[in-house]
Coordinates of C-alpha atoms in Angstrom, one line a residue:
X1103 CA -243.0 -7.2 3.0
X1104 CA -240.3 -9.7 1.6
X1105 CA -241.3 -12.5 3.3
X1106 CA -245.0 -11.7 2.3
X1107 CA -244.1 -11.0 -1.1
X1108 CA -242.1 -14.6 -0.9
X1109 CA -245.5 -16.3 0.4
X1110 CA -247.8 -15.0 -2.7
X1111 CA -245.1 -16.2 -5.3
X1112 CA -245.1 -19.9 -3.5
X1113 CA -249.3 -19.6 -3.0
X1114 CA -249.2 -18.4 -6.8
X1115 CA -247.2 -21.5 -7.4
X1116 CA -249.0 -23.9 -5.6
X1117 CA -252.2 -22.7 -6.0
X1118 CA -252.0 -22.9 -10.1
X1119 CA -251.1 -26.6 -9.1
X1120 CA -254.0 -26.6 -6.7
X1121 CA -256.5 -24.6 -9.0
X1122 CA -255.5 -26.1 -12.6
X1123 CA -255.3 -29.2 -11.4
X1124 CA -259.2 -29.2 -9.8
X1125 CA -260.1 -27.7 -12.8
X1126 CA -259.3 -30.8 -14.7
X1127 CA -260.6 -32.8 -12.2
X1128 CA -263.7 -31.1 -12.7
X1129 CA -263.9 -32.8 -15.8
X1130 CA -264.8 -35.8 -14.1
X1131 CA -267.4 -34.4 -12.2
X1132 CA -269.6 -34.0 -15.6
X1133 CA -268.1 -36.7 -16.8
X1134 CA -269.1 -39.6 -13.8
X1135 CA -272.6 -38.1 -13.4
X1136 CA -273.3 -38.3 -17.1
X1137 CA -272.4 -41.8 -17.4
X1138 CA -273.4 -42.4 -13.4
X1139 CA -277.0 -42.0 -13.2
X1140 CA -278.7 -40.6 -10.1
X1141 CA -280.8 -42.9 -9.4
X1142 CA -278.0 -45.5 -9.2
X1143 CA -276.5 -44.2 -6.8
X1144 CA -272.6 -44.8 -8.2
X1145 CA -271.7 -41.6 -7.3
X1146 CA -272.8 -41.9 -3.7
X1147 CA -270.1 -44.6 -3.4
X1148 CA -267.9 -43.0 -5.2
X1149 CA -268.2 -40.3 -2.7
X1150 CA -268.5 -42.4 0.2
X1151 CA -264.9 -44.0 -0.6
X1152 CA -263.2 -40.9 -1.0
X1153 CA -263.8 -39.8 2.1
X1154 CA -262.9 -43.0 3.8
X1155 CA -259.9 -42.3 1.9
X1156 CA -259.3 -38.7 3.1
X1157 CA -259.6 -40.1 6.6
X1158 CA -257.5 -42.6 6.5
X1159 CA -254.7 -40.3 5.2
X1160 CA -254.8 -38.4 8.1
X1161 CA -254.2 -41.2 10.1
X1162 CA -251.8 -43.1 8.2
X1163 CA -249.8 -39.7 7.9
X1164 CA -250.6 -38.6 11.5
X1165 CA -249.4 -34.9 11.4
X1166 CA -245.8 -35.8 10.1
X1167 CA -246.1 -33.1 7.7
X1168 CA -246.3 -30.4 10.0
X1169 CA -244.2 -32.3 12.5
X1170 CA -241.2 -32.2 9.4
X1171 CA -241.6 -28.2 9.0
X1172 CA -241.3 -27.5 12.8
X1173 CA -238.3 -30.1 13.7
X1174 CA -236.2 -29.3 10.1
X1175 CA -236.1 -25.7 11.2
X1176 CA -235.0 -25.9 14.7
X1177 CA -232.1 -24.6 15.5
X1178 CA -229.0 -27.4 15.1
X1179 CA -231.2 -29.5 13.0
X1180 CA -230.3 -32.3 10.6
X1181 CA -232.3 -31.4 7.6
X1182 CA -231.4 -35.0 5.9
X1183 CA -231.4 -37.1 9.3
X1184 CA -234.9 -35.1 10.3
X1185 CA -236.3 -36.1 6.8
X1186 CA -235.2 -39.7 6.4
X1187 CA -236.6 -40.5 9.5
X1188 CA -239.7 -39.0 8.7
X1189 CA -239.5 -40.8 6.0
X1190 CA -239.3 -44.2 7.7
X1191 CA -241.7 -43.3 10.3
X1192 CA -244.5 -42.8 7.7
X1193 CA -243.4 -45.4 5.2
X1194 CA -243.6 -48.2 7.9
X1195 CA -247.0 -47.7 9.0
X1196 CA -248.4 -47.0 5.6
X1197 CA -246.9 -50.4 4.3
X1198 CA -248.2 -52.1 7.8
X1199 CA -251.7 -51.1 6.9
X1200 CA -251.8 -52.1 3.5
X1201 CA -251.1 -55.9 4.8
X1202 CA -253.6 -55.4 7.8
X1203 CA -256.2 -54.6 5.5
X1204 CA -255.5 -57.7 3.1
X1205 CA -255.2 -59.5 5.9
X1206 CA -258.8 -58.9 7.4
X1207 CA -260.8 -57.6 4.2
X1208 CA -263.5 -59.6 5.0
X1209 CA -264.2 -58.0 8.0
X1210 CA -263.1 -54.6 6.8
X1211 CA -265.3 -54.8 4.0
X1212 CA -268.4 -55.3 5.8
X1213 CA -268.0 -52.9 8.3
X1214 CA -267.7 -50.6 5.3
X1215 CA -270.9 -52.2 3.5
X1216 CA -269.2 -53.5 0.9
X1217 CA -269.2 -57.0 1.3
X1218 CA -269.8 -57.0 -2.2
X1219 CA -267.1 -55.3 -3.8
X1220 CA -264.0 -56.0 -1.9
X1221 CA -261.6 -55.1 -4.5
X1222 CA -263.2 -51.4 -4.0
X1223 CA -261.7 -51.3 -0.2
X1224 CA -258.4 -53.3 -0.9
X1225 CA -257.6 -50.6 -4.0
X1226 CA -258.6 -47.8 -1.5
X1227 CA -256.3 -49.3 0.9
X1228 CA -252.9 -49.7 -1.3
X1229 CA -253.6 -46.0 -2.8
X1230 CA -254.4 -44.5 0.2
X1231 CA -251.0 -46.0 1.8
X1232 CA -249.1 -44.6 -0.7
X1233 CA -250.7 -41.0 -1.1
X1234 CA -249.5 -40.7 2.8
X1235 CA -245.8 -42.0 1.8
X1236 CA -245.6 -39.3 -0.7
X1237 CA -246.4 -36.7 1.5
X1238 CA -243.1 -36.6 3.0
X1239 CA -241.3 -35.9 0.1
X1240 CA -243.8 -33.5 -1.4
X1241 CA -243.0 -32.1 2.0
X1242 CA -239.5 -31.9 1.4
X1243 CA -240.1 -30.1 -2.1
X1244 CA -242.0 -27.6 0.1
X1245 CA -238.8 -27.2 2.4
X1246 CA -236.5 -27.0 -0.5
X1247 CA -238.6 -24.4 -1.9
X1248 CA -239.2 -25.6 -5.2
X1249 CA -242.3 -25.9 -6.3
X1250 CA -241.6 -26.0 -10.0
X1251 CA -241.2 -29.8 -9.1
X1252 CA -243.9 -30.0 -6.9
X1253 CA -246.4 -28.0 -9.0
X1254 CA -245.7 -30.4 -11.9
X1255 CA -245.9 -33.8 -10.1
X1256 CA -249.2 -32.5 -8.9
X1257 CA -250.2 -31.6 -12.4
X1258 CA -249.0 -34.8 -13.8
X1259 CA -251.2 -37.0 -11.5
X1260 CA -254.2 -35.1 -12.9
X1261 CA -253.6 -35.1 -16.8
X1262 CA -252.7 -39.0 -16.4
X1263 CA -255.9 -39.7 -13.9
X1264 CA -258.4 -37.5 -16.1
X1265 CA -256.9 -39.2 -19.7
X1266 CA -257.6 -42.5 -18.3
X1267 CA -260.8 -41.6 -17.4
X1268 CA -262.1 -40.7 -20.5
X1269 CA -260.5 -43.6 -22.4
X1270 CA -262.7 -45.8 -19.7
X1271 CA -265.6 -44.1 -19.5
X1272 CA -265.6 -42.6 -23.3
X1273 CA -263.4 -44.6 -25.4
X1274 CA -263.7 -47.9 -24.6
X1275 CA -267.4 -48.2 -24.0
X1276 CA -267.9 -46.6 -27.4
X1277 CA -265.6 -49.3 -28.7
X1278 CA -266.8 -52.1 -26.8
X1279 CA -270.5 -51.2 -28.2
X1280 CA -269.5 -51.6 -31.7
X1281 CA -269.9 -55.0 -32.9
X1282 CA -266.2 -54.4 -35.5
X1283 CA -264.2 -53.3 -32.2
X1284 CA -266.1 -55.2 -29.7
X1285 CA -263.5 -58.0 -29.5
X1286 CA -260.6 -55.4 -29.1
X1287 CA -261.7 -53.4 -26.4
X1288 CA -262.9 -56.5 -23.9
X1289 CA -259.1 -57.0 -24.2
X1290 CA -259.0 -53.8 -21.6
X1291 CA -262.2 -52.8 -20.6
X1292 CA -265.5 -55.3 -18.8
X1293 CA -268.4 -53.1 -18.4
X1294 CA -269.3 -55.4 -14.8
X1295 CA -266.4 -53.3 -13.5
X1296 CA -268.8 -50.0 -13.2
X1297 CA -267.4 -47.7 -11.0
X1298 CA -264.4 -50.0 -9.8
X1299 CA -262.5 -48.2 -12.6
X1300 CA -262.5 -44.9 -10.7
X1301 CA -260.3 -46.9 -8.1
X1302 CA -258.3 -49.1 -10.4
X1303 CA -257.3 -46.0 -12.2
X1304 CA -256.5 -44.0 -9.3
X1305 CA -254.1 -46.7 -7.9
X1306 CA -252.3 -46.5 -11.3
X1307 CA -251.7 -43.2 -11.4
X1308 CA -250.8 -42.5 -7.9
X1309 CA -248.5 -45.6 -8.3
X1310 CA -246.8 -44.2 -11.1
X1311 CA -245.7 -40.8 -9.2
X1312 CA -243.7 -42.4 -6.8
X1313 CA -241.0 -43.0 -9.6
X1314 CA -240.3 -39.3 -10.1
X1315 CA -239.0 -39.0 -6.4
X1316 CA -236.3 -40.9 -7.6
X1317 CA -233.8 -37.9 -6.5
X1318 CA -235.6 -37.5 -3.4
X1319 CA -235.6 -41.0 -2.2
X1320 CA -231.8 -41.7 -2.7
X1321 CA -228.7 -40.0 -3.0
X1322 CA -228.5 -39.9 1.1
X1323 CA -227.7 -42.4 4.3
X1324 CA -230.9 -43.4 5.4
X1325 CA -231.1 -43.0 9.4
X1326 CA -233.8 -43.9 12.2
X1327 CA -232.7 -41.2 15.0
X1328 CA -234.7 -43.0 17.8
X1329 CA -234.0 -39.6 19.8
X1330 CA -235.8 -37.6 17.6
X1331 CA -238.6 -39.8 16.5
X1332 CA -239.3 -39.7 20.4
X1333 CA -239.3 -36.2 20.3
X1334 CA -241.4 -36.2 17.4
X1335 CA -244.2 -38.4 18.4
X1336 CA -244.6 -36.0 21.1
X1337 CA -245.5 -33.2 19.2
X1338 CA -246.8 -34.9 16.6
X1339 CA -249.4 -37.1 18.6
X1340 CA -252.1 -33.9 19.0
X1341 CA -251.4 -33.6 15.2
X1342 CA -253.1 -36.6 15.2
X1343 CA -255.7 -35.8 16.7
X1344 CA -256.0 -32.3 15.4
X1345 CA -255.8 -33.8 11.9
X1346 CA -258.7 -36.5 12.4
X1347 CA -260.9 -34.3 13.7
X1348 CA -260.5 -31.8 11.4
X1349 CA -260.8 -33.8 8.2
X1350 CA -264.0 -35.4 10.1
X1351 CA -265.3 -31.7 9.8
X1352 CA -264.7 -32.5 5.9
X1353 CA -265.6 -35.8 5.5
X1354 CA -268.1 -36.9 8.3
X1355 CA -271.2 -36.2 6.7
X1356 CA -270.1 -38.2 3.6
X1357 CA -269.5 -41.3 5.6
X1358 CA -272.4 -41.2 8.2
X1359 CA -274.9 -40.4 5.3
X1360 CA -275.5 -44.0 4.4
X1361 CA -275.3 -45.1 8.2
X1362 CA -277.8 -42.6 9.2
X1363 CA -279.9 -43.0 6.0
X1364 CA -279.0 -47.1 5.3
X1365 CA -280.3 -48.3 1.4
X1366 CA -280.0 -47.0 -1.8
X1367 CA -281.7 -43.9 -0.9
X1368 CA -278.8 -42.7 1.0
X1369 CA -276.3 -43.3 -1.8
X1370 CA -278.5 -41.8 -4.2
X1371 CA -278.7 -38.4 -1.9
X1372 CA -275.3 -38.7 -1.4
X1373 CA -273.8 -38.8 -4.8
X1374 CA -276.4 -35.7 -5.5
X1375 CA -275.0 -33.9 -2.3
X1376 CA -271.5 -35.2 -3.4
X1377 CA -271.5 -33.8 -7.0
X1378 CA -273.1 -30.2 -6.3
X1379 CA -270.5 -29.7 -3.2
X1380 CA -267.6 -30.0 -6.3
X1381 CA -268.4 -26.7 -7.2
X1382 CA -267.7 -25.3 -3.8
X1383 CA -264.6 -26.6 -3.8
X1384 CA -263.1 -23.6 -4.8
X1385 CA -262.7 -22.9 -1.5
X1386 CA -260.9 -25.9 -0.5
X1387 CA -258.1 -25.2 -3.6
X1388 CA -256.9 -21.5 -2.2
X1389 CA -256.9 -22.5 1.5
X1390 CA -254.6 -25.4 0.1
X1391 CA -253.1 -23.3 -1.8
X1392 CA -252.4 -20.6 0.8
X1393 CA -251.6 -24.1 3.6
X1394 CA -248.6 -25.3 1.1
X1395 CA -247.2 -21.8 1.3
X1396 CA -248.2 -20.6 4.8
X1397 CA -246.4 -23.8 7.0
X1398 CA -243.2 -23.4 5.7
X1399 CA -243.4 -19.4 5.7
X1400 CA -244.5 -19.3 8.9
X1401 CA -242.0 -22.0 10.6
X1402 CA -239.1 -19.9 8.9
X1403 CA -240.1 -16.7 10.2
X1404 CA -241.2 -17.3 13.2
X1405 CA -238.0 -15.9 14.9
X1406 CA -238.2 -12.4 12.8
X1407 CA -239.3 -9.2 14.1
X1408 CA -242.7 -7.7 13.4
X1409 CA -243.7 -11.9 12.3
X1410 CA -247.3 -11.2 14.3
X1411 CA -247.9 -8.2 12.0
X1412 CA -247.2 -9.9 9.1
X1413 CA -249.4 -13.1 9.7
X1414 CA -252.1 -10.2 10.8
X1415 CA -251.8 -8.6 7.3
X1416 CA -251.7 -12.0 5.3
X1417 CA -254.9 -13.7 7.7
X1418 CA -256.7 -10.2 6.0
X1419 CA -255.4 -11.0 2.4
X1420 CA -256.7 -14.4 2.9
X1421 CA -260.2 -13.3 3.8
X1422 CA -260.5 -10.6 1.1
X1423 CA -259.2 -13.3 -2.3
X1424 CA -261.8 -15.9 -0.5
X1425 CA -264.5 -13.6 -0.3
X1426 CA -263.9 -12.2 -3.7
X1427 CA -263.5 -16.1 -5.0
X1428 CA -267.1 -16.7 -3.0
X1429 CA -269.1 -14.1 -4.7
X1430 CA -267.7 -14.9 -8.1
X1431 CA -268.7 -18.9 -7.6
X1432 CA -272.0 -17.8 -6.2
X1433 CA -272.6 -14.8 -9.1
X1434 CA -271.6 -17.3 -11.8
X1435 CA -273.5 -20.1 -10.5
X1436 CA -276.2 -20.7 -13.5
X1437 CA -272.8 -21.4 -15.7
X1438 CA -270.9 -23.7 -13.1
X1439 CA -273.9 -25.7 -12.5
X1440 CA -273.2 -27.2 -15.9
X1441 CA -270.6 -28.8 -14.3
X1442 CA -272.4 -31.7 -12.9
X1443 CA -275.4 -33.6 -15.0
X1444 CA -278.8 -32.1 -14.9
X1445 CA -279.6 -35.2 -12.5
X1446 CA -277.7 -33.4 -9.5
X1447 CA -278.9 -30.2 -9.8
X1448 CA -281.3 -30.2 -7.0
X1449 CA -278.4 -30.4 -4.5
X1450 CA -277.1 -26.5 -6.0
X1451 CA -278.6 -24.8 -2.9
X1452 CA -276.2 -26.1 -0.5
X1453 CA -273.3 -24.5 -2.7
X1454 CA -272.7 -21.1 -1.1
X1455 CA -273.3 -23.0 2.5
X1456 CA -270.6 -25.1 1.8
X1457 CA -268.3 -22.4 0.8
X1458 CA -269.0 -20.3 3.7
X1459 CA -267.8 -23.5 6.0
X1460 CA -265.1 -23.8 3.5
X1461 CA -263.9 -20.0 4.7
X1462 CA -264.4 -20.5 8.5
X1463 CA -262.1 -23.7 7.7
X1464 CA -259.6 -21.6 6.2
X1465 CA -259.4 -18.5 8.8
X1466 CA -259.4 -21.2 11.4
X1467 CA -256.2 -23.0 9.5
X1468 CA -255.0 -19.9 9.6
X1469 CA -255.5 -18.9 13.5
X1470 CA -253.7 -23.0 14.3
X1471 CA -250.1 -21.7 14.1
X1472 CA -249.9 -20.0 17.2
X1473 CA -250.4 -23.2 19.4
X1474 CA -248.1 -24.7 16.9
X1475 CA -245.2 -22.2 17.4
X1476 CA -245.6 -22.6 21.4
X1477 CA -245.5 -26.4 20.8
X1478 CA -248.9 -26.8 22.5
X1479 CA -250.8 -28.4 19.8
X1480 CA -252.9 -30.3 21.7
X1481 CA -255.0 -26.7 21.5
X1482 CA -255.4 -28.2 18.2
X1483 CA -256.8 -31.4 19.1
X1484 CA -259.6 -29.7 21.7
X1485 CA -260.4 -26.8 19.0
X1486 CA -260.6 -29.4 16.5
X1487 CA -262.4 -31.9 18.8
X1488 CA -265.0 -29.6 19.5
X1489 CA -265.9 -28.4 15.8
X1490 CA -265.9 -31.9 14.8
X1491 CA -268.3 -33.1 18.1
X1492 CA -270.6 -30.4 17.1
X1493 CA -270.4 -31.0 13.2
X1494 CA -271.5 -34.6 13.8
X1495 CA -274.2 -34.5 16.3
X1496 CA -275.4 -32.3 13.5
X1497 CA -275.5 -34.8 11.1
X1498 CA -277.2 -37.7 12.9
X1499 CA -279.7 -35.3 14.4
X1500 CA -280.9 -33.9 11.4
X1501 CA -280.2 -35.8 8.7
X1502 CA -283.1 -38.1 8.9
X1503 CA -285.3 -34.4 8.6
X1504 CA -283.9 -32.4 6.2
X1505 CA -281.0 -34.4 4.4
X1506 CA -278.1 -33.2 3.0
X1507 CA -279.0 -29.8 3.9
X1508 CA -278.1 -30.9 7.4
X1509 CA -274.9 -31.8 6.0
X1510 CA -274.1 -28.3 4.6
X1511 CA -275.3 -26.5 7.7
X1512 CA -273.9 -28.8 10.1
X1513 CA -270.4 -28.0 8.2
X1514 CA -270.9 -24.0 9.4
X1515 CA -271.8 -25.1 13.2
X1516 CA -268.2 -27.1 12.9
X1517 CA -265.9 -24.7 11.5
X1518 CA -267.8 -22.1 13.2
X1519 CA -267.3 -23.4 16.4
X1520 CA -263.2 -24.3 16.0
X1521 CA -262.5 -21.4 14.4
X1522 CA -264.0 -19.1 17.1
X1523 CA -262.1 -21.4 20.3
X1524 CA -259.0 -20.8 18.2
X1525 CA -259.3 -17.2 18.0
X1526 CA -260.7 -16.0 21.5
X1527 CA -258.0 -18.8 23.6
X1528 CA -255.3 -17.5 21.2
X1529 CA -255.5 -14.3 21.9
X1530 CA -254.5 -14.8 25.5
X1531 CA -251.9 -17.1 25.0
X1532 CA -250.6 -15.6 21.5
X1533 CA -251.9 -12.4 20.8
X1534 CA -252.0 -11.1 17.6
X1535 CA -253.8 -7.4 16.4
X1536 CA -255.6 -9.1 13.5
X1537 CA -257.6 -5.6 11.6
X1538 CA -260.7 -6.6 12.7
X1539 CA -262.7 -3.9 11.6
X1540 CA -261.1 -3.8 8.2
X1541 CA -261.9 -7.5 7.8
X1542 CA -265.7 -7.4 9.1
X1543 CA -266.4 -4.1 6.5
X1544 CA -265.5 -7.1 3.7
X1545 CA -267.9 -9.8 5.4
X1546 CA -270.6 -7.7 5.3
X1547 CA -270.3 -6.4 2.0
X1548 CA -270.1 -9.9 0.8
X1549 CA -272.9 -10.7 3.1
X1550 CA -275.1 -8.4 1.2
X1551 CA -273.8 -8.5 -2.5
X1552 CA -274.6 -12.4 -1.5
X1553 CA -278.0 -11.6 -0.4
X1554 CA -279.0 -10.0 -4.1
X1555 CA -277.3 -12.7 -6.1
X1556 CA -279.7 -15.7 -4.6
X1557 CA -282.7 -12.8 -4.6
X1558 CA -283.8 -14.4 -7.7
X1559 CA -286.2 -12.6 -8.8
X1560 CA -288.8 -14.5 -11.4
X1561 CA -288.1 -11.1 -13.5
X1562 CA -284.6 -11.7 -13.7
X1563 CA -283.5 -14.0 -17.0
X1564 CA -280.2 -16.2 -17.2
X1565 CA -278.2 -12.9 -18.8
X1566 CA -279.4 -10.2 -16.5
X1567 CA -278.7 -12.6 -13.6
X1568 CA -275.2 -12.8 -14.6
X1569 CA -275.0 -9.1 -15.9
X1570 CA -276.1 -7.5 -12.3
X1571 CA -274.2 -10.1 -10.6
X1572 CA -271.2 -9.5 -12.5
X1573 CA -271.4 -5.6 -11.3
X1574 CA -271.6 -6.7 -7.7
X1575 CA -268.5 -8.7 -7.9
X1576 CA -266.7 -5.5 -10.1
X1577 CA -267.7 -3.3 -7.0
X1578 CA -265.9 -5.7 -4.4
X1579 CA -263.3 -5.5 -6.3
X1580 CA -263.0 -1.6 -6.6
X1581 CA -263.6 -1.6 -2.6
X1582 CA -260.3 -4.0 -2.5
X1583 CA -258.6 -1.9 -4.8
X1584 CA -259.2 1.3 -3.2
X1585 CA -258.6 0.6 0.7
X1586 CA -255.9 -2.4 0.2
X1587 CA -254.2 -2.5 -3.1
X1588 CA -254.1 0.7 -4.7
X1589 CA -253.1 1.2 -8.1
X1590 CA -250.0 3.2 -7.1
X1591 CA -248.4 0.2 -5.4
X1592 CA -249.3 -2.1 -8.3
X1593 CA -246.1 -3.6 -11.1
X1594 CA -245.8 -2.4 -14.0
X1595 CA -249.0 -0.3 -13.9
X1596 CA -247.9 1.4 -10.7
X1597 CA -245.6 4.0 -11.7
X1598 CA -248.7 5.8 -14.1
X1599 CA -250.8 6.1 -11.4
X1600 CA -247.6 7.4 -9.1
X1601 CA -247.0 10.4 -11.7
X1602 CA -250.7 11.6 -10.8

């Protein structure tokens, strides 16, 4: 119960990190597709290169991460050899692809379709190279448990990335509009630019983090232990693959839209299909969350007694605080769609579809570890391959037909499909008891309490929409309460319902 009391305080952490700091994001959202327009399709490319981007940092960090957590906590490790040549490893191939790219942008650009704006692809390129050089020592913040430091580096990227924004976007428009200040602002700001700002900007504030690693980039011998880089790669190279399939579960559909559906058209469907998945993205922040905490946790208890119970009883936890999150984005929907411009709100039905693949994502991260602690992570690779196989056959099937509702669905049929492998294989090669009964009693409560919220009923107005909904979430929560987190065992408040 330690060690699970250990892993809530670090998701806690991490998650207000995680949570907070899409929160402020979010404040793009309204903010690019009020001064993107629809029809433009601005926000289709936006989309497109951030998820280029989320590829490529996959690749460029190929599983390292993991690879750090299961080779720093072997038994007679170096933790300071292990992590500088990690370190190197990663640092080396991001800085190799950087000049690759420079060196063939033409091509690269092209293949990309964006012959046109070659600056966007170079400044995806150098941020993108130094996101996955970062991730080592965020890593190593994760190892050193302290995520005071990583929580506010997070934080900090976000309050600098969403202040520039609005000084582009807002500010210096407003200022560059007036004939008194006009003069002043095209010092810093050319309206041609458009959306190239969203990438200039990024680059500037991802930049800037690198400076406060200061204490984690120096202060130690830097060594290359060919030995262990060896043994690394070996375990590391199904991470690979494992980690390119599975963010081509998340980012597939956003990079074969415009193939499948080529022209403007495409970019316009995808910016609208883009902006309305934001709001599901509460999903994506807890199972981050819960991943920052959960690698380390489990790595470092792998070797205790009763560990299998205890990764039972947190995969349950996980479940319940998703579902509840689910039915509170899906209950509170006609407020969160104000999130996005009224231009996007057509693409709000594929929210709660997008969430549900967002859970099967997160109880099949969950399920991974136990090819991980056996060191066959290749598992990973075949579960993975398979989701992401199915996911995009999907896509360019169906696409053309029913448009970015294929995308949603397809996302289901993905995780679906991994998430099942992973349990049903693992439990001949790792079993664990997970409470299955306990757990399927909360799907189908949510199941149903779902199936009233998107009734919508032509008799049911904006405030007793959100007044009955509001009641269904307020009963899931008393079923949690009363069958998995009684009042007795509760701080503070506990020891008044004990004396009954």
């Amino acid at each position: 119960m330690a060690n699970l009391k250990t892993l809530f305080r670090d998701t806690a952490l991490y998650g207000m990190s995680s949570i907070v700091g899409r929160f402020l994001n979010y404040l793009l959202v309204p903010l690019y597709t009020a001064k993107i327009a629809a029809s433009t399709g601005g926000y289709g490319i936006i989309t497109n290169i951030y998820a280029y981007t989320a590829l490529l940092l996959v690749i460029l960090t190929f599983g390292m991460e993991t690879t750090f957590f299961r080779f720093v906590n072997k038994e007679g490790a170096n933790p300071m050899r292990t992590y500088s040549t990690v370190l190197l490893m990663v640092g080396t191939v991001a800085f190799s692809f950087v000049v690759l790219v420079l060196a063939f942008i033409g091509p690269v650009s092209a293949f990309m379709g964006y012959s046109a704006h070659r600056d966007y692809v170079a400044l995806m390129a150098a941020c993108v190279a130094i996101d996955a050089f970062q991730c080592i020592p965020f890593a190593y913040l994760r190892y050193k448990h302290r995520p005071l430091k990583f929580v506010a580096l997070k934080l900090l990227f976000v309050v600098m990335n969403v202040t520039l924004n609005l000084i582009y976007f807002i500010l210096l428009p407003a200022l560059y509009a007036r004939p008194s200040t006009h003069h002043l602002a095209s010092i810093f700001y050319d309206p041609t630019v458009g959306v190239g700002y969203v990438f200039r900007l990024n680059l500037i504030c991802t930049g800037s983090i690198t400076f406060f690693f200061y204490k984690e980039l120096s202060g130690f011998h830097y060594v290359f232990d060919k030995e262990l880089c060896r043994k690394m790669l070996s375990y590391t190279w199904p991470m690979l693959l494992l980690g390119i399939t599975g963010i081509l579960n998340q980012t597939a559909d956003k990079i074969l839209y415009p193939i499948v559906k080529p022209g403007a058209v495409g970019h316009v469907e995808l910016g609208i299909y883009g902006a309305a998945s934001k709001i599901a993205m509460i999903m994506a922040m807890i199972t981050q969350a819960f991943r920052y905490a959960y690698e380390p946790f489990v790595f470092g208890s792998a070797r205790e007694k009763g560990s299998r119970d205890t990764y039972a009883r947190a995969m349950k936890y996980f479940i319940i605080f998703t579902l509840l999150a689910y039915l509170a984005v899906v209950g509170y929907l006609p407020v969160l769609k104000y999130i996005i411009g009224r231009d996007y709100w057509e693409g709000l039905r594929v929210v709660p579809i997008v969430m549900a693949a967002e859970i099967m994502m997160g109880v099949y991260f969950n399920l991974s570890f136990w090819y991980k602690l056996i060191d066959r992570t290749i598992y990973g690779a075949w579960f993975s391959g398979a989701g992401c196989a199915v996911l995009v056959a999907a896509n360019v099937l169906f696409i053309p037909r029913f448009g970015y509702m294929a995308c949603a669905w397809a996302g289901v049929a993905g995780y679906g499909t991994s998430m099942l492998l992973s349990y049903f294989i693992g439990q001949k090669k790792y079993p664990i008891r997970y409470p299955l009964k306990s757990i399927a009693v909360y799907v189908l409560i949510a199941a149903a309490f779902t199936a009233v919220m998107l009734a919508e009923p032509t008799s049911w107005h904006g405030g007793v929409r959100i007044a009955i909904n509001t009641v269904l979430i307020v009963l899931f929560m008393a079923h949690i309460v009363h069958y998995d987190f009684p009042l007795a065992s509760w701080p503070v408040v506990g020891k008044y319902f004990r004396k009954k």
